[in-house]
């Protein structure tokens, strides 16, 4: 069976079966990274271009390693070193990249809309590595993979996503995905950080973290975007961490077996304390590890690999 | 010139009948039963099956000259207007330099007299440089030919300046046109704020950003007893505020754009920057309220908010592209579309672009009364056509209506009895 999607723009467009296909296949790709020779010839001769118009450490490295472990050729371009900085429109830049015949473009971009347009215009595969406040589908997939790996199932899980939901593409993609696989989601934030119309998302919304802590199987903390503080979404970091930070006291009140997640980068001391980030419940580094495997799966599927579930 | 057998629709005189109309020396000489005999030697235009309408007054357009001639200029805007049945274009002050002094006003008027097929009437700025700080020379601009004042595009933030502006403008009988937007609330928004903006990942402009300023301006108008015209309202809430104010006897008038009557925020889904405007396209319930507002005579005028932008400016991310779409050339066809889609009487819609803007701005025209200037349109109500980029007379082509089907087409446009469309 062929994978029906040329591109991955968002989790919104995937069915729950497709999400499970990705998660199931990821298991075997994860094994490759544990070998002594971490490379298979699957994508030999394929070219993957990484266009990163926003700073990224994890996602970019993760995609690059994923492509390389599948033997694809990769090249990465970031905004500061590209002609984007010289005023070339991104569409022109993308078309120039296309003229060099890549098989796949992985793109991170600060605004919504472009990734969708590229997917419609360019013949190669487009994988969204995060676009504005829209979606970050590979993050949600690696999050779901990690939850399932730790907790055995996704169905019926209670996942609390805490923090700046308003500006979070990670939250949006996770909400789409978790709803599709039958998990329950609670979004926790002060009202200023909840998106307009969140009541139509079909998830629980809470403004207090404490009552949610003992209920959740997963507590996913989102980064507080320090650069947005000037817009006065909350008074200061002290008050924020008092009400919405994950600290030792709250970790102790978590359900047995419940886990702590964070998409990174963390602001230790703001949304999460050292105790919490480094506690035994934390699966933050597992998320990173799984990120490579999930991205291997997606590159493989997007570049024409067969859907293969054992 | 004897125009024979057309359906004359003239809301100013409650006229809607098949009749002949005689034009002499640029004026309407008389209206006659169509059975009568045509004087010998008179040029005859057969208008059977056609509608003969007063030339449209578009009370809100951006002509972009001086300063942004790469987007549009007085000549190209005039051509677009003539092709859309618009014989009077009221142009906003956000040019470069800003039309905040009589020299710029005179430049526009002289240039228009030289190159424009249609009447171009400038609006002066309320404050110098549209900065919202110091009142502009309204009296001198009035003498130079401005027909109103407005800080469109950059609304006056300071309520005290707005109050003085109303009082001072009324000294010179200058209507004040207000673009109502609280720019702090609108923030970096680029579309209507709501579930859809959250889903698309685009920052939103809440309805309340408009409504809070509509409230302020209506209150100031009531307090100062100076009329105010609120332009391009887009929300149900704005209309409710205006409706209440009208009931209280406050002299507030308003206009809406054809695109807010025809489109909703759903159009933004494809991230086409031609659907990015300010105020943004709103929800279906807002559009419905505006339509009812027209039916109930709460909406006084319809204006295009013609806002040309060059392709390279619009060819950016939705977050970054400038606001606005062109609309002069599609004004009359859009009214027909509204008429057909929403079953509003055509004469009622026509009043919103003829009699009513003439009244609000105190302009001559907008009528087919005997003795009036012969600004007229002959309109074929049944012609079916689709808008293509090649048809657009404006220098800029930014409209989401490209590819859209329309019924009803402008056949001929006259300004003071002279044919200005089609071009010879």
XYZ file of C-alpha atoms in Angstrom:
734
model
C 0.000 0.000 0.000
C 1.247 3.455 -0.851
C 1.155 6.387 1.513
C -1.548 8.669 0.100
C 0.060 12.003 1.019
C 2.749 13.808 -0.929
C 3.110 16.299 1.896
C 2.651 16.667 5.608
C 1.165 20.070 6.352
C -0.695 19.276 9.530
C -2.208 16.586 11.710
C -5.585 18.008 10.737
C -5.366 16.206 7.398
C -4.443 12.749 8.795
C -6.907 10.043 9.774
C -6.483 8.131 13.017
C -5.507 5.047 10.980
C -2.756 7.047 9.320
C -1.533 8.332 12.656
C -1.369 4.769 13.975
C 0.423 3.642 10.822
C 3.120 6.243 11.466
C 3.396 5.325 15.132
C 3.563 1.600 14.373
C 6.238 2.012 11.717
C 8.282 4.308 13.922
C 9.104 1.430 16.209
C 11.233 -0.288 13.610
C 12.905 2.949 12.545
C 13.798 3.662 16.146
C 15.756 0.463 16.258
C 18.121 1.735 13.535
C 19.436 4.494 15.786
C 20.419 1.867 18.332
C 22.659 -0.032 15.958
C 26.369 0.346 15.825
C 26.131 1.399 12.196
C 23.212 3.791 12.289
C 22.443 3.841 8.616
C 20.224 2.007 6.151
C 20.225 2.522 2.385
C 16.471 3.132 2.107
C 16.603 6.686 0.739
C 19.891 6.463 -1.129
C 19.937 8.919 -4.024
C 17.146 11.065 -2.550
C 17.754 14.698 -1.692
C 16.196 16.372 1.320
C 16.505 20.139 1.680
C 15.961 21.676 5.091
C 14.780 25.281 4.930
C 14.696 26.841 8.354
C 13.459 30.402 8.476
C 13.207 30.375 12.228
C 15.753 29.347 14.813
C 15.654 25.653 15.645
C 18.016 23.239 17.311
C 16.130 20.058 17.983
C 13.825 19.891 15.001
C 16.460 20.737 12.461
C 19.042 18.357 13.851
C 16.417 15.685 14.226
C 15.305 15.924 10.591
C 18.887 16.029 9.390
C 19.870 12.933 11.344
C 16.692 11.169 10.278
C 17.446 11.817 6.606
C 21.096 10.845 6.968
C 20.327 7.594 8.769
C 18.177 6.701 5.790
C 21.096 7.589 3.445
C 19.402 10.609 1.866
C 21.577 13.568 0.914
C 20.713 16.591 2.970
C 21.478 20.220 2.871
C 20.251 22.835 5.286
C 19.634 26.500 4.775
C 18.749 28.994 7.455
C 17.256 32.450 7.106
C 20.335 34.389 8.084
C 22.603 32.740 5.557
C 20.128 32.774 2.659
C 18.926 35.272 0.100
C 15.743 35.640 2.159
C 17.774 38.084 4.163
C 18.462 39.943 0.904
C 14.761 40.480 0.222
C 14.032 37.591 -2.108
C 10.483 36.412 -1.624
C 10.166 33.000 -0.077
C 8.194 31.782 -3.087
C 11.119 32.703 -5.354
C 13.547 31.105 -2.948
C 11.479 27.932 -2.875
C 11.191 27.810 -6.641
C 14.933 28.194 -6.944
C 15.410 25.355 -4.528
C 12.914 23.338 -6.568
C 14.937 23.977 -9.724
C 17.731 21.990 -8.096
C 15.447 18.964 -7.963
C 15.148 18.002 -4.320
C 12.802 15.136 -3.479
C 11.660 16.669 -0.257
C 11.695 20.083 1.380
C 11.395 20.271 5.137
C 10.426 23.772 6.077
C 10.062 25.828 9.206
C 8.584 29.245 8.711
C 7.410 32.062 10.997
C 3.995 32.562 9.329
C 0.995 30.392 8.526
C -0.037 29.803 4.935
C 3.197 29.424 3.012
C 3.745 25.727 3.683
C 0.292 24.948 2.321
C 0.973 27.063 -0.778
C 4.318 25.360 -1.376
C 2.674 21.971 -1.132
C 0.129 23.037 -3.729
C 2.704 24.532 -6.082
C 5.816 22.390 -5.874
C 6.027 18.819 -7.164
C 8.305 17.568 -4.375
C 7.224 16.491 -0.895
C 6.803 19.270 1.620
C 7.073 18.504 5.306
C 6.001 21.155 7.754
C 8.531 21.588 10.538
C 6.419 24.300 12.163
C 4.628 27.239 10.525
C 3.717 30.268 12.585
C 0.892 29.524 15.007
C -0.550 26.952 12.662
C 0.832 23.408 13.046
C 3.914 21.426 13.979
C 2.833 17.945 12.943
C 6.048 15.988 13.506
C 6.208 17.271 17.073
C 2.694 16.012 17.774
C 3.527 12.645 16.227
C 6.656 12.214 18.310
C 4.679 13.293 21.366
C 1.997 10.703 20.689
C 4.642 8.067 20.027
C 6.329 8.871 23.339
C 3.065 8.769 25.285
C 2.125 5.454 23.795
C 5.595 4.035 24.403
C 5.492 5.045 28.071
C 1.857 4.457 28.902
C 0.972 1.642 26.525
C -2.002 3.285 24.854
C -3.370 6.578 23.700
C -7.026 5.787 23.911
C -8.569 7.221 27.041
C -5.379 8.977 28.151
C -5.856 12.298 29.843
C -3.335 14.783 28.473
C -2.991 18.227 30.015
C -1.283 20.824 27.850
C -0.219 23.763 29.958
C 0.913 27.239 29.037
C 0.912 29.517 26.007
C -1.753 27.759 23.948
C -2.473 30.986 22.067
C 0.864 31.061 20.280
C 1.513 27.332 20.190
C 1.512 25.305 17.007
C 2.544 22.306 19.123
C -0.680 22.565 21.115
C -2.779 22.843 17.944
C -1.199 19.791 16.324
C -1.436 17.772 19.522
C -5.098 18.665 19.962
C -5.892 17.482 16.422
C -3.928 14.290 16.897
C -4.940 13.355 20.430
C -8.616 13.854 19.649
C -8.298 11.558 16.635
C -6.725 8.736 18.637
C -9.283 8.979 21.426
C -7.297 10.736 24.150
C -8.832 13.404 26.384
C -7.174 16.779 26.322
C -7.297 19.559 28.874
C -5.750 22.869 27.938
C -4.571 24.846 30.947
C -3.691 28.513 30.723
C -4.657 31.944 31.960
C -7.420 33.333 29.755
C -5.006 35.670 28.017
C -3.111 32.695 26.597
C -6.142 30.764 25.357
C -6.913 31.168 21.646
C -10.131 32.874 20.534
C -12.748 30.238 19.862
C -10.997 27.550 21.924
C -14.451 26.467 23.115
C -15.049 25.099 19.603
C -11.991 22.817 19.751
C -13.796 19.990 21.490
C -11.395 19.756 24.426
C -11.559 20.659 28.104
C -10.276 24.054 29.034
C -9.119 24.938 32.535
C -7.647 28.081 33.974
C -6.265 26.454 37.123
C -3.487 23.882 36.984
C -3.738 22.442 40.493
C -7.037 20.556 40.095
C -5.769 19.012 36.847
C -2.431 17.775 38.223
C -3.717 14.601 39.960
C -6.070 13.826 37.059
C -3.682 13.831 34.121
C -1.731 10.914 32.711
C 0.457 13.321 30.818
C 1.376 16.874 31.711
C 2.844 18.637 28.734
C 4.391 21.977 29.566
C 4.742 24.575 26.849
C 7.491 27.091 26.651
C 6.646 30.580 27.791
C 7.590 32.746 24.877
C 9.698 35.307 26.647
C 9.782 37.509 23.566
C 6.018 38.040 23.885
C 6.012 39.243 27.452
C 5.875 42.856 26.338
C 2.353 42.237 25.107
C 1.213 41.799 28.685
C -0.314 38.373 28.641
C 0.595 37.950 32.291
C 2.233 40.177 34.897
C 5.597 38.496 35.324
C 7.421 35.182 35.459
C 7.113 34.910 39.221
C 3.335 34.989 39.116
C 3.236 32.753 36.051
C 5.342 30.027 37.609
C 3.374 30.247 40.858
C 0.106 29.424 39.099
C 1.179 27.553 35.976
C 4.682 26.258 36.581
C 5.403 22.585 37.129
C 7.374 22.290 40.355
C 8.304 19.609 42.876
C 5.097 20.009 44.889
C 2.947 19.560 41.847
C 5.009 16.638 40.572
C 4.428 14.878 43.889
C 0.680 15.230 43.415
C 0.749 13.611 39.969
C -1.000 10.301 39.335
C 1.160 7.180 39.709
C 2.771 6.484 36.368
C 1.908 9.882 34.927
C 4.622 11.525 32.844
C 6.006 14.995 32.195
C 6.636 16.228 28.676
C 7.989 19.401 27.116
C 8.629 20.116 23.428
C 11.618 22.285 24.284
C 13.389 24.548 24.555
C 12.648 24.774 28.275
C 12.792 27.882 30.399
C 13.899 26.236 33.582
C 12.577 28.170 36.528
C 9.642 29.591 34.595
C 7.227 26.960 33.311
C 9.192 24.048 34.754
C 11.611 23.744 37.652
C 14.827 21.708 37.660
C 13.158 19.182 39.969
C 10.324 18.608 37.567
C 12.351 18.600 34.372
C 14.841 16.109 35.755
C 12.414 13.973 37.755
C 11.886 10.298 37.073
C 8.545 11.175 35.499
C 10.138 13.318 32.857
C 10.230 11.800 29.376
C 11.527 14.968 27.769
C 14.684 13.330 26.418
C 12.723 10.310 25.191
C 10.693 12.771 23.148
C 13.870 13.997 21.505
C 15.088 10.483 20.862
C 11.756 9.495 19.347
C 11.747 12.604 17.215
C 14.472 11.180 15.004
C 12.584 7.915 14.533
C 9.253 9.586 13.764
C 10.920 11.816 11.200
C 12.606 8.810 9.606
C 9.165 7.274 9.199
C 7.731 10.414 7.673
C 10.613 10.918 5.266
C 10.339 7.308 4.258
C 6.576 7.508 3.671
C 6.625 10.891 1.976
C 9.363 9.804 -0.391
C 7.350 6.898 -1.698
C 7.979 4.153 0.824
C 5.398 1.447 1.287
C 3.168 1.376 4.270
C 4.391 -1.630 6.133
C 2.864 -2.623 9.398
C 3.684 -5.899 11.072
C -28.604 63.214 -27.219
C -31.791 61.230 -26.850
C -31.564 58.000 -24.844
C -34.531 55.942 -25.843
C -36.552 53.247 -24.160
C -34.363 52.423 -21.155
C -35.541 51.696 -17.634
C -34.753 54.872 -15.740
C -34.011 54.217 -12.077
C -33.478 57.335 -9.998
C -33.871 56.843 -6.250
C -33.586 60.581 -5.600
C -36.909 61.098 -7.400
C -38.417 57.703 -6.648
C -38.414 57.144 -10.351
C -38.403 53.657 -11.829
C -39.991 53.551 -15.263
C -39.335 53.059 -18.939
C -38.780 56.498 -20.402
C -36.670 58.580 -22.744
C -34.134 61.068 -21.515
C -32.792 64.076 -23.365
C -29.291 65.408 -22.718
C -28.254 68.911 -23.809
C -25.070 70.779 -22.970
C -24.029 68.208 -20.416
C -27.260 68.477 -18.479
C -30.466 66.506 -18.345
C -32.916 68.507 -20.383
C -35.980 66.430 -19.711
C -37.584 63.030 -19.299
C -40.345 61.959 -21.665
C -42.694 59.071 -22.282
C -40.970 56.713 -24.650
C -43.787 56.792 -27.185
C -43.074 60.401 -28.137
C -41.285 61.580 -31.227
C -37.589 62.341 -31.199
C -36.688 65.865 -32.298
C -35.112 65.927 -35.763
C -31.341 65.749 -35.954
C -30.978 64.518 -32.374
C -28.455 61.723 -31.802
C -30.372 58.675 -30.556
C -29.068 55.958 -28.273
C -31.250 52.889 -28.168
C -31.438 51.789 -24.556
C -34.192 49.209 -24.858
C -33.633 46.397 -22.387
C -31.045 48.541 -20.610
C -31.137 50.350 -17.305
C -30.315 54.043 -17.271
C -28.927 55.036 -13.890
C -27.396 58.098 -12.282
C -23.608 57.874 -12.318
C -22.365 56.259 -9.115
C -20.675 58.196 -6.340
C -18.003 56.100 -4.653
C -17.452 57.915 -1.398
C -14.429 55.907 -0.299
C -11.516 55.153 -2.602
C -7.748 55.290 -2.513
C -6.462 56.787 -5.720
C -2.841 56.718 -4.483
C -1.694 59.878 -6.257
C 0.470 61.672 -5.296
C 3.156 59.334 -4.044
C 2.075 55.806 -4.863
C 1.609 56.042 -8.615
C 3.008 52.549 -9.014
C -0.158 51.261 -7.346
C -2.644 53.579 -9.038
C -2.917 57.130 -10.300
C -5.666 59.591 -11.000
C -5.864 58.618 -14.667
C -5.979 54.859 -14.112
C -8.421 55.157 -11.215
C -10.621 57.305 -13.444
C -10.619 54.656 -16.145
C -11.482 51.946 -13.630
C -14.265 54.098 -12.225
C -15.762 54.842 -15.642
C -15.730 51.129 -16.452
C -17.582 50.458 -13.212
C -20.248 53.119 -13.750
C -18.704 55.416 -11.163
C -18.720 59.064 -12.219
C -17.615 60.595 -8.923
C -14.710 59.218 -6.901
C -14.083 60.526 -3.412
C -10.437 59.880 -2.640
C -8.833 59.472 0.755
C -5.976 61.538 2.106
C -3.352 58.885 2.833
C -1.166 59.820 -0.105
C 2.483 60.849 0.017
C 2.577 63.685 0.827
C -0.610 63.366 2.828
C -3.470 65.556 1.637
C -3.345 67.665 4.763
C -2.889 71.084 3.153
C -4.388 73.044 0.249
C -1.376 72.560 -2.031
C -1.871 68.809 -2.175
C -5.619 69.287 -2.594
C -4.997 71.631 -5.514
C -2.538 69.226 -7.064
C -5.135 66.448 -7.031
C -7.873 68.662 -8.406
C -5.745 70.123 -11.199
C -4.320 66.759 -12.156
C -7.790 65.251 -12.205
C -9.106 68.052 -14.409
C -6.333 67.281 -16.863
C -6.297 63.479 -16.956
C -9.365 61.991 -15.323
C -12.474 60.931 -17.163
C -14.532 61.090 -14.004
C -14.911 63.603 -11.200
C -12.287 63.134 -8.489
C -13.149 64.788 -5.179
C -10.463 64.787 -2.518
C -10.910 64.176 1.185
C -8.536 66.115 3.395
C -6.770 64.724 6.424
C -8.180 65.441 9.878
C -4.715 65.817 11.355
C -1.350 66.777 9.921
C 0.377 63.755 8.453
C -2.510 61.572 9.707
C -0.582 61.556 12.954
C -3.582 62.264 15.147
C -1.909 65.207 16.875
C -2.439 68.559 15.148
C -5.552 69.581 13.198
C -4.939 69.981 9.477
C -5.892 73.152 7.561
C -9.479 72.081 7.033
C -10.833 75.496 6.076
C -8.192 76.092 3.438
C -8.584 72.564 2.113
C -12.329 73.165 1.858
C -11.653 76.261 -0.226
C -9.227 74.288 -2.368
C -11.901 71.694 -3.067
C -11.944 69.021 -0.380
C -15.410 67.614 0.210
C -14.825 65.981 3.586
C -12.109 65.182 6.109
C -10.954 61.782 7.306
C -7.970 60.094 8.858
C -8.860 56.909 7.036
C -6.320 54.161 7.501
C -4.907 55.799 10.600
C -7.829 56.696 12.804
C -7.573 59.493 15.340
C -6.741 57.823 18.648
C -7.070 60.765 20.971
C -10.743 61.377 21.755
C -10.074 64.998 22.552
C -8.542 65.596 19.100
C -11.527 63.831 17.543
C -13.906 66.047 19.446
C -12.107 69.204 18.290
C -11.961 67.848 14.768
C -15.729 67.405 14.686
C -16.328 70.884 16.032
C -13.778 72.541 13.795
C -14.818 70.682 10.643
C -18.433 71.645 11.184
C -17.360 75.276 11.250
C -16.623 74.846 7.551
C -19.496 72.430 6.886
C -17.011 69.675 6.175
C -18.388 66.204 6.747
C -16.180 63.997 8.931
C -15.631 60.416 7.812
C -14.350 58.091 10.481
C -12.528 54.812 9.997
C -13.363 53.196 13.313
C -10.631 51.014 14.673
C -8.907 50.824 18.013
C -5.422 50.112 16.820
C -4.260 48.723 20.131
C -7.051 46.171 20.172
C -6.494 45.345 16.524
C -2.830 44.788 17.342
C -0.996 42.744 14.769
C -4.216 41.105 13.596
C -4.687 40.274 9.938
C -8.128 38.654 9.801
C -11.328 38.435 11.819
C -10.613 37.110 15.294
C -12.435 33.912 16.145
C -12.279 30.149 15.824
C -11.170 30.398 12.206
C -8.226 32.702 12.899
C -7.081 30.320 15.634
C -7.375 27.387 13.281
C -5.516 29.104 10.456
C -2.823 30.319 12.831
C -3.354 33.955 11.893
C -3.552 36.767 14.437
C -7.080 38.153 14.710
C -8.727 41.571 14.737
C -11.660 41.362 17.142
C -15.009 42.912 16.233
C -14.780 44.955 19.404
C -11.765 46.843 17.996
C -14.177 48.418 15.533
C -17.198 48.666 17.799
C -15.411 50.466 20.613
C -14.474 53.266 18.217
C -17.904 53.364 16.609
C -19.261 53.874 20.135
C -16.773 56.613 20.868
C -17.419 58.487 17.657
C -21.172 58.190 17.942
C -20.990 59.554 21.493
C -18.765 62.412 20.405
C -21.122 63.182 17.558
C -24.063 63.256 19.955
C -22.199 65.417 22.418
C -20.919 67.929 19.879
C -24.102 67.752 17.777
C -21.946 67.395 14.707
C -22.873 64.723 12.171
C -20.429 61.908 11.629
C -20.108 59.360 8.884
C -18.685 55.992 9.897
C -17.084 54.287 6.948
C -16.814 50.603 6.100
C -18.519 49.123 9.128
C -18.140 45.381 9.159
C -19.792 43.943 12.260
C -23.263 43.313 13.552
C -22.317 45.134 16.739
C -21.310 48.311 14.878
C -24.628 48.333 13.124
C -26.486 47.923 16.419
C -24.626 50.874 17.924
C -25.426 53.001 14.887
C -29.032 51.897 14.902
C -29.438 52.910 18.540
C -27.726 56.223 17.899
C -30.020 56.964 14.985
C -33.035 56.230 17.180
C -31.675 58.728 19.697
C -31.486 61.362 17.000
C -27.722 61.402 16.677
C -26.817 62.368 13.139
C -24.698 59.374 12.276
C -24.513 57.793 8.847
C -22.508 54.812 7.678
C -21.359 52.875 4.672
C -20.398 49.285 4.000
C -18.279 47.811 1.235
C -19.534 45.383 -1.392
C -16.969 42.824 -0.240
C -18.308 42.794 3.293
C -21.743 42.198 1.785
C -20.579 39.436 -0.549
C -17.734 37.653 1.237
C -16.999 36.235 4.670
C -13.887 35.208 6.572
C -14.212 31.748 5.016
C -12.500 33.238 1.942
C -9.299 33.635 3.949
C -8.856 29.869 4.214
C -6.633 29.695 1.136
C -4.377 32.417 2.597
C -4.978 34.531 -0.544
C -3.720 37.980 0.423
C -6.362 39.567 -1.820
C -8.804 38.600 0.915
C -6.818 40.549 3.495
C -8.555 43.820 4.204
C -9.161 46.246 6.979
C -11.719 45.906 8.431
C -11.353 42.187 7.851
C -13.958 39.977 6.241
C -16.215 38.908 9.089
C -18.523 36.049 9.935
C -21.659 35.059 8.030
C -23.822 36.501 10.821
C -22.128 39.882 10.415
C -22.654 39.824 6.680
C -26.298 38.958 7.182
C -26.711 41.821 9.647
C -25.206 44.277 7.161
C -27.570 43.058 4.471
C -30.512 43.513 6.789
C -29.087 46.934 7.602
C -29.426 47.886 3.957
C -32.938 46.514 3.774
C -33.907 48.529 6.832
C -32.205 51.716 5.628
C -29.773 51.648 8.546
C -26.863 51.458 6.142
C -26.838 54.692 4.195
C -24.159 54.115 1.603
C -22.105 51.496 -0.153
C -18.518 52.416 -1.002
C -15.746 50.378 -2.542
C -12.806 51.210 -0.264
C -10.841 50.760 -3.496
C -7.324 50.030 -2.195
C -4.836 49.190 -4.929
C -1.573 47.461 -4.032
C 1.136 46.280 -6.398
C 1.572 42.590 -6.990
C 4.928 42.406 -5.256
C 3.398 43.983 -2.159
C 0.541 41.499 -2.038
C 2.821 38.598 -2.920
C 3.883 38.185 0.692
C 2.796 36.099 3.624
C -0.715 36.811 4.832
C 0.772 38.248 8.019
C 2.909 40.708 6.105
C 0.919 41.772 3.033
C -0.833 45.163 3.050
C -4.596 45.421 3.643
C -7.057 46.132 0.866
C -8.567 45.221 -2.469
C -9.582 47.186 -5.529
C -13.271 47.778 -6.114
C -14.095 50.760 -8.333
C -14.614 48.759 -11.465
C -16.718 46.085 -9.779
C -18.881 48.460 -7.715
C -22.005 48.404 -9.876
C -21.701 44.739 -10.883
C -21.282 43.911 -7.168
C -24.507 45.733 -6.354
C -26.252 43.627 -8.953
C -24.783 40.518 -7.358
C -26.048 41.623 -3.946
C -29.448 42.332 -5.506
C -29.622 38.863 -7.028
C -28.110 36.907 -4.136
C -29.937 38.617 -1.320
C -33.116 39.764 -2.986
C -32.801 43.414 -2.049
C -34.583 45.869 -4.331
C -32.122 47.215 -6.828
C -33.312 50.837 -6.469
C -32.630 50.592 -2.741
C -29.069 49.464 -3.415
C -28.682 52.127 -6.066
C -29.684 54.797 -3.561
C -26.671 53.746 -1.492
C -24.302 54.793 -4.280
C -26.196 57.789 -5.685
C -28.679 59.814 -3.676
C -27.377 58.871 -0.232
C -23.665 59.646 -0.619
C -24.657 62.890 -2.364
C -26.709 63.793 0.706
C -24.093 62.722 3.239
C -21.369 64.728 1.534
C -23.588 67.549 0.303
C -22.680 66.929 -3.325
C -24.513 67.851 -6.458
C -25.413 64.791 -8.481
C -26.477 61.244 -7.857
C -29.747 61.894 -9.650
C -31.401 62.045 -13.059
C -33.472 65.137 -12.224
C -34.079 67.499 -15.108
C -31.454 70.213 -14.867
C -28.925 67.924 -13.165
C -25.527 67.199 -14.648
C -25.782 64.319 -17.066
C -23.638 61.838 -15.102
C -25.173 58.558 -16.178
C -24.660 54.880 -16.720
C -26.272 52.597 -19.222
C -26.284 49.151 -17.694
C -27.168 45.850 -19.319
C -28.846 43.922 -16.479
C -28.708 40.540 -18.172
C -25.176 40.369 -19.592
C -23.279 37.501 -18.007
C -19.529 37.771 -17.719
C -16.562 36.831 -15.576
C -13.882 39.152 -14.303
C -10.441 38.512 -15.748
C -7.193 40.195 -14.853
C -6.942 41.617 -18.388
C -10.225 43.507 -17.972
C -8.998 45.408 -14.933
C -8.252 49.064 -15.720
C -6.531 49.747 -12.404
C -2.772 49.519 -12.294
C -3.122 47.006 -9.468
C -5.070 43.789 -9.858
C -5.615 42.876 -6.212
C -9.132 41.533 -6.040
C -10.522 38.160 -4.971
C -13.270 38.651 -7.579
C -10.993 37.559 -10.436
C -12.638 34.532 -11.999
C -15.998 35.368 -10.420
C -19.139 35.384 -12.524
C -21.241 38.534 -12.625
C -24.608 39.330 -14.127
C -25.044 42.843 -15.412
C -22.491 44.910 -17.190
C -21.775 48.596 -17.638
C -22.334 49.419 -21.311
C -21.728 53.148 -21.367
C -20.802 55.757 -18.817
C -21.287 59.512 -19.271
C -19.877 62.409 -17.294
C -21.712 65.667 -18.008
C -23.079 64.139 -21.166
C -19.677 63.069 -22.483
C -19.093 59.384 -22.957
C -16.184 58.250 -20.772
C -16.694 54.521 -21.161
C -16.077 52.615 -23.337
C -12.871 54.357 -24.298
C -12.603 55.289 -27.948
